[in-house]
Coordinates of C-alpha atoms in Angstrom, one line a residue:
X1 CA 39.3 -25.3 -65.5
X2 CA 37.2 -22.8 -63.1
X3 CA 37.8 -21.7 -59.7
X4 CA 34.2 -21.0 -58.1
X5 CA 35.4 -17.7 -56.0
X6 CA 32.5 -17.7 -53.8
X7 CA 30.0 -20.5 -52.4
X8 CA 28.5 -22.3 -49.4
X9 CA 29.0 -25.5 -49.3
X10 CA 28.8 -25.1 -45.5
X11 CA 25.2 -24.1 -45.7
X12 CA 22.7 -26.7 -44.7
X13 CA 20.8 -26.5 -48.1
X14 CA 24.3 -28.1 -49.8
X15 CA 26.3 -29.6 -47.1
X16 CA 24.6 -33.0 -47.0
X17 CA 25.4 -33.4 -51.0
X18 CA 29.3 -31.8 -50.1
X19 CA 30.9 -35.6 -51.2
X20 CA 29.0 -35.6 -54.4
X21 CA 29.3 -32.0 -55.1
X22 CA 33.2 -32.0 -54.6
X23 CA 33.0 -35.4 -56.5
X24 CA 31.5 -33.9 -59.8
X25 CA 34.3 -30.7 -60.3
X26 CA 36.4 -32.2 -62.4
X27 CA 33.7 -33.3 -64.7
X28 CA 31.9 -30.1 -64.8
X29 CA 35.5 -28.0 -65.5
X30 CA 35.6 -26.6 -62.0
X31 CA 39.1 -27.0 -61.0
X32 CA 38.7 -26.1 -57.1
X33 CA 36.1 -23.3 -54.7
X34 CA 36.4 -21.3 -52.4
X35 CA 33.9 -21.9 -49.3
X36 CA 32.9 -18.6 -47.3
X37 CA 31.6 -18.1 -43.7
X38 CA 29.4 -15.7 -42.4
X39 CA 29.3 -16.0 -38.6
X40 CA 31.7 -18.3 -36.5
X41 CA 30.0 -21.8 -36.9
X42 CA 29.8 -21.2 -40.6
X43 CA 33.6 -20.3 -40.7
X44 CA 34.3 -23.2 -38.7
X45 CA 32.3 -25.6 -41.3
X46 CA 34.2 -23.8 -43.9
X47 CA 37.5 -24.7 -43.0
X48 CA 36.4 -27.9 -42.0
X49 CA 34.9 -28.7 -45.2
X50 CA 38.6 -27.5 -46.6
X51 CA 41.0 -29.8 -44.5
X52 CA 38.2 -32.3 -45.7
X53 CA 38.5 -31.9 -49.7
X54 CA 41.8 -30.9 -51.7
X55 CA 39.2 -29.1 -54.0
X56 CA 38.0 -26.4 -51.4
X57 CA 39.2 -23.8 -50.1
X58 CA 37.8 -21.7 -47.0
X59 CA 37.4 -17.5 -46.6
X60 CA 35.9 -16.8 -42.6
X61 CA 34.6 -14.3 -41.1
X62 CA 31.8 -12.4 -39.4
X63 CA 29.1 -10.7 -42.0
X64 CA 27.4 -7.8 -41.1
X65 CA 24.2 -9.5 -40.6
X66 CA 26.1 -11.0 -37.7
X67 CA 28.5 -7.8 -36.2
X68 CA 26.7 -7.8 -33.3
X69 CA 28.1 -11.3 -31.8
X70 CA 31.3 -9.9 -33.1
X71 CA 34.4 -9.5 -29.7
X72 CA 37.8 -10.3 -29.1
X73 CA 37.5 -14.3 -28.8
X74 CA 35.6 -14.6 -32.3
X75 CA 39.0 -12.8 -33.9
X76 CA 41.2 -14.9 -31.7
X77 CA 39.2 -18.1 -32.9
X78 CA 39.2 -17.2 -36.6
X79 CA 43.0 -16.0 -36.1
X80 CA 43.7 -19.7 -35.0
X81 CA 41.8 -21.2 -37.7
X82 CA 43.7 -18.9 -40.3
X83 CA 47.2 -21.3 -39.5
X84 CA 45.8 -23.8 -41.8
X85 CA 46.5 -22.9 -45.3
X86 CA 43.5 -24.1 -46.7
X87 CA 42.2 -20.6 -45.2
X88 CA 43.1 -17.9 -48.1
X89 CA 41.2 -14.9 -46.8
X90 CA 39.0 -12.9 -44.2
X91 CA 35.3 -12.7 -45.5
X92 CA 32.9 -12.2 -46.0
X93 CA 32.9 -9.1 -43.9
X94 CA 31.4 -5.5 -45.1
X95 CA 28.4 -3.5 -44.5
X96 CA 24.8 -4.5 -45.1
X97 CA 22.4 -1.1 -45.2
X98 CA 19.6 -3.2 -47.2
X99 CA 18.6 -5.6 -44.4
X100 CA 20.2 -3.6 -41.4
X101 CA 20.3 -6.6 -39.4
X102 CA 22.8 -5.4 -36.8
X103 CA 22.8 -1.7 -36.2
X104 CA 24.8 0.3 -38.5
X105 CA 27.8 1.8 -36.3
X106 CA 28.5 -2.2 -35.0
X107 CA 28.6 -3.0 -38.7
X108 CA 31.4 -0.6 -39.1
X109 CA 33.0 -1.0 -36.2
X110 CA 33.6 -4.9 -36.8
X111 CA 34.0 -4.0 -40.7
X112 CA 37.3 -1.7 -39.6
X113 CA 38.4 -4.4 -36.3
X114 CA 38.6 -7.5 -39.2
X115 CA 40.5 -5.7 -41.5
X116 CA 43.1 -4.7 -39.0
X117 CA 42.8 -8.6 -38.3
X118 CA 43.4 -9.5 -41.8
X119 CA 46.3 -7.2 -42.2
X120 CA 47.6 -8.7 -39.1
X121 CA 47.3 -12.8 -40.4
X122 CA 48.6 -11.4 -44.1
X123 CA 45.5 -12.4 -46.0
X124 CA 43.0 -11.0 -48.4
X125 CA 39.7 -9.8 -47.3
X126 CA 36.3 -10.7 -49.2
X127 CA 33.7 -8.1 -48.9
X128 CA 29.6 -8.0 -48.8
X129 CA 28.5 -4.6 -49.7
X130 CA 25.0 -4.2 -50.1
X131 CA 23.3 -0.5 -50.4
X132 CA 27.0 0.8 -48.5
X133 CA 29.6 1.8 -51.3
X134 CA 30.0 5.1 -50.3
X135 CA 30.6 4.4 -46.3
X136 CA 32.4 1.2 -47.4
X137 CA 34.4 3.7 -49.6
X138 CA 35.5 5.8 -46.7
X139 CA 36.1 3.2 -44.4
X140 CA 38.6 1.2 -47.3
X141 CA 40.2 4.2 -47.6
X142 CA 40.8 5.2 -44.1
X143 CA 41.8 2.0 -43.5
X144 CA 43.9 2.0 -46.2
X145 CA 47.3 0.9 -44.8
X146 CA 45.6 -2.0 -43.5
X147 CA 45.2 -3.3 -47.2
X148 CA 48.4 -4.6 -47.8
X149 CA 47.0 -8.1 -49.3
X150 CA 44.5 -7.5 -51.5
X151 CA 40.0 -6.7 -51.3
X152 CA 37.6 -8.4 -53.2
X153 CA 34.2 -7.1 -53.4
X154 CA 32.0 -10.0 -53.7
X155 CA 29.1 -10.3 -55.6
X156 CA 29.6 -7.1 -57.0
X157 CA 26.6 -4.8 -57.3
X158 CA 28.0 -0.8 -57.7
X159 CA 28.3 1.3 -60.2
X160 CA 31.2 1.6 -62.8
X161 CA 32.2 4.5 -61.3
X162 CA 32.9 2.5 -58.1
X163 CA 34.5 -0.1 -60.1
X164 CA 36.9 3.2 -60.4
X165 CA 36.9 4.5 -57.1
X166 CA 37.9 0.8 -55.7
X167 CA 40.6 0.1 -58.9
X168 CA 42.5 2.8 -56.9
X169 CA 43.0 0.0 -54.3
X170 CA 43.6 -2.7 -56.6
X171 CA 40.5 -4.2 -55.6
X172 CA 39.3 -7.3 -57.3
X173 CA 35.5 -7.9 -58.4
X174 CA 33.2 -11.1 -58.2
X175 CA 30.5 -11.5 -60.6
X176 CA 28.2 -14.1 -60.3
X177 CA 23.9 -15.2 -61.6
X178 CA 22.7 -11.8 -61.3
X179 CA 24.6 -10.9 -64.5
X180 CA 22.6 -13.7 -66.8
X181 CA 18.9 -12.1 -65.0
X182 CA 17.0 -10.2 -68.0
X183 CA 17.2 -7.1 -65.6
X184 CA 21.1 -7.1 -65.7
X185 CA 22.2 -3.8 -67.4
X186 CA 23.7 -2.5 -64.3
X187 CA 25.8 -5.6 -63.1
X188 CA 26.5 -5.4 -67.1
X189 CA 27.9 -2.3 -67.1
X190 CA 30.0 -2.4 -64.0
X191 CA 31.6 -5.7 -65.2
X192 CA 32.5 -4.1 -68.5
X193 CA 34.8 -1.4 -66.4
X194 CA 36.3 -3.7 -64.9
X195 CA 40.0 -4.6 -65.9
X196 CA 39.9 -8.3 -66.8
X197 CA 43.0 -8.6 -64.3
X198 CA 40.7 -7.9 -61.1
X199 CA 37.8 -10.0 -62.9
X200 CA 36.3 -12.8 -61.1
X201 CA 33.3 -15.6 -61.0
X202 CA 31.7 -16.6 -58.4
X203 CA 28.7 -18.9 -57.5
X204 CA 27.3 -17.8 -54.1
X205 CA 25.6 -20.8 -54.1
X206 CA 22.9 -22.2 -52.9
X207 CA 21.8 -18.1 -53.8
X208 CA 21.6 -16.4 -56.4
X209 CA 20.9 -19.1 -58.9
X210 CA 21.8 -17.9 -63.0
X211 CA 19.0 -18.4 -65.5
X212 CA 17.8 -20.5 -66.6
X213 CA 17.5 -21.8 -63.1
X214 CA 16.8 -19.1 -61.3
X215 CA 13.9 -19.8 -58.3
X216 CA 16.1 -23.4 -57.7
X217 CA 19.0 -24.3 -54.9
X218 CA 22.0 -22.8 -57.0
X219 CA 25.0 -25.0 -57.3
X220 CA 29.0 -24.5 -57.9
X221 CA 28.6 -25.6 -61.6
X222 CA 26.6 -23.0 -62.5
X223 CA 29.5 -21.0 -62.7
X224 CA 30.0 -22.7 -66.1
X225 CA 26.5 -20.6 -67.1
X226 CA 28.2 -17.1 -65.6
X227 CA 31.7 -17.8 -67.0
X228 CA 29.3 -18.2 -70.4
X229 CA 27.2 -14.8 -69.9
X230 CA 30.6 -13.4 -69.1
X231 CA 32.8 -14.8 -71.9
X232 CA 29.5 -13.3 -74.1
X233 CA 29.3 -9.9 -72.8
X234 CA 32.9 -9.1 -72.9
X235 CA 33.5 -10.4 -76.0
X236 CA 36.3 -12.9 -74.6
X237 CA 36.7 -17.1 -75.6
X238 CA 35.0 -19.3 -73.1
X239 CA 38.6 -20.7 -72.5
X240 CA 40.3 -17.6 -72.1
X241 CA 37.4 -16.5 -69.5
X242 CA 38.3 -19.7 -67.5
X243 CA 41.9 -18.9 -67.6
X244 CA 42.2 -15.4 -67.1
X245 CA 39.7 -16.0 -63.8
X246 CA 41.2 -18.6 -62.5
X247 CA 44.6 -16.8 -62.7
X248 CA 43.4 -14.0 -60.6
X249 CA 41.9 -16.0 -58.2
X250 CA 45.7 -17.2 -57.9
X251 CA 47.1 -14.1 -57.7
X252 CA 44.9 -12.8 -55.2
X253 CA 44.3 -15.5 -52.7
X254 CA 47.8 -16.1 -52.4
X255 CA 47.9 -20.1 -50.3
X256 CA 46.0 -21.4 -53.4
X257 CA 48.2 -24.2 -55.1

């Protein structure tokens, strides 16, 4: 069974199907998922959709798309909402320099303020890094004492020299579709450094879709078709892929049964 590190379900393109989605995991080998925000009402769908289904789990949290609407009563909000344990982590949070949709120095400023908050609720934090690593890099390191309970960098797309650079604090690393697109030696290589023990899957769903969908709404079971382009590229059983994933998704988000 699979644990699906990474999807919406609180997104609107998926959250009218949530009841049959949840409904099919057991069929399709998925044995729970982990449901991310982005801004405050998609946190609070997230852990709604959580309390809701014994299957999901929630991650909330402000993206730096959205750093600008980022103050003292959003952390005291998502602080609150953390008391449930269906909430395993703070994400996704990070640094966006591809899009630049808030301005740079807001993105790290809330980047630093939620890992202090995550430090302070004892949970994990999931991270978007897109066209950042090496001010991400500083930031993680400064910030270093703050990362007592554990990083994941989401939807990994760095080198394998970051994967590296990041092993030094114990980081963990998503993979999800981009590693079954034709165009894939990068995401290939960096997957290959990493230590099977900080190796996770992940849907990101409804994005990111793996072939040979790619161009449709992506969907949690897909992560059977990257646990299969993993499982091939590392030279690893399908079963032992599932198991060894799904184990450090455990380890790492600590409240999951």
């Amino acid at each position: 069974m699979m644990i699906d590190t990474h999807c919406h379900l609180n997104d609107e393109k998926l959250l009218p199907e949530a009841d049959g989605i949840v409904a099919g995991f057991r069929e399709q080998g998925i044995e729970s998922a982990i449901c991310v925000g982005y801004d405050m009402p998609s946190s609070e769908r997230a852990a709604e959709l959580a309390e809701k289904y014994p299957e999901l789990y929630a991650v909330i949290g402000i993206h730096p798309h959205d750093a600008t609407t980022a103050d003292y009563d959003k952390y005291e909000r998502l602080a609150t909402l953390s008391s449930s344990q269906k909430v395993v982590g703070i994400g996704e949070i990070g640094l966006d320099y591809h899009y630049d949709l808030s301005p740079r120095a807001i993105q790290k400023g809330a980047f630093r303020e939620q890992i202090e908050l995550a430090d302070t609720l004892g949970l994990p934090i999931v991270l978007h890094i897109r066209e950042a690593y090496e001010d991400a890099k500083q930031i993680l390191f400064e910030a270093q004492r703050y990362l007592n309970n554990g990083l994941l960098l989401h939807c990994y797309s760095g080198s394998k020299e970051f994967v590296k650079i990041f092993g030094e604090l114990d980081a963990y690393f998503a993979f999800g579709g981009a590693i079954t697109f034709k165009n894939a030696k990068h995401n290939l290589e960096a997957m290959q450094a990493v230590p099977v023990n900080r190796l996770l899957l992940e849907t990101d769903c409804p994005y990111m879709t793996p072939e040979p969908f790619r161009g449709r709404t992506n969907r949690p079971e897909y992560v059977n078709l990257v646990a299969d382009r993993a499982s091939e590229v590392l030279g690893i059983e399908r079963s032992e892929i599932d198991r060894i994933t799904s184990e450090n998704a455990k380890r790492l988000f600590i409240r999951m049964k």
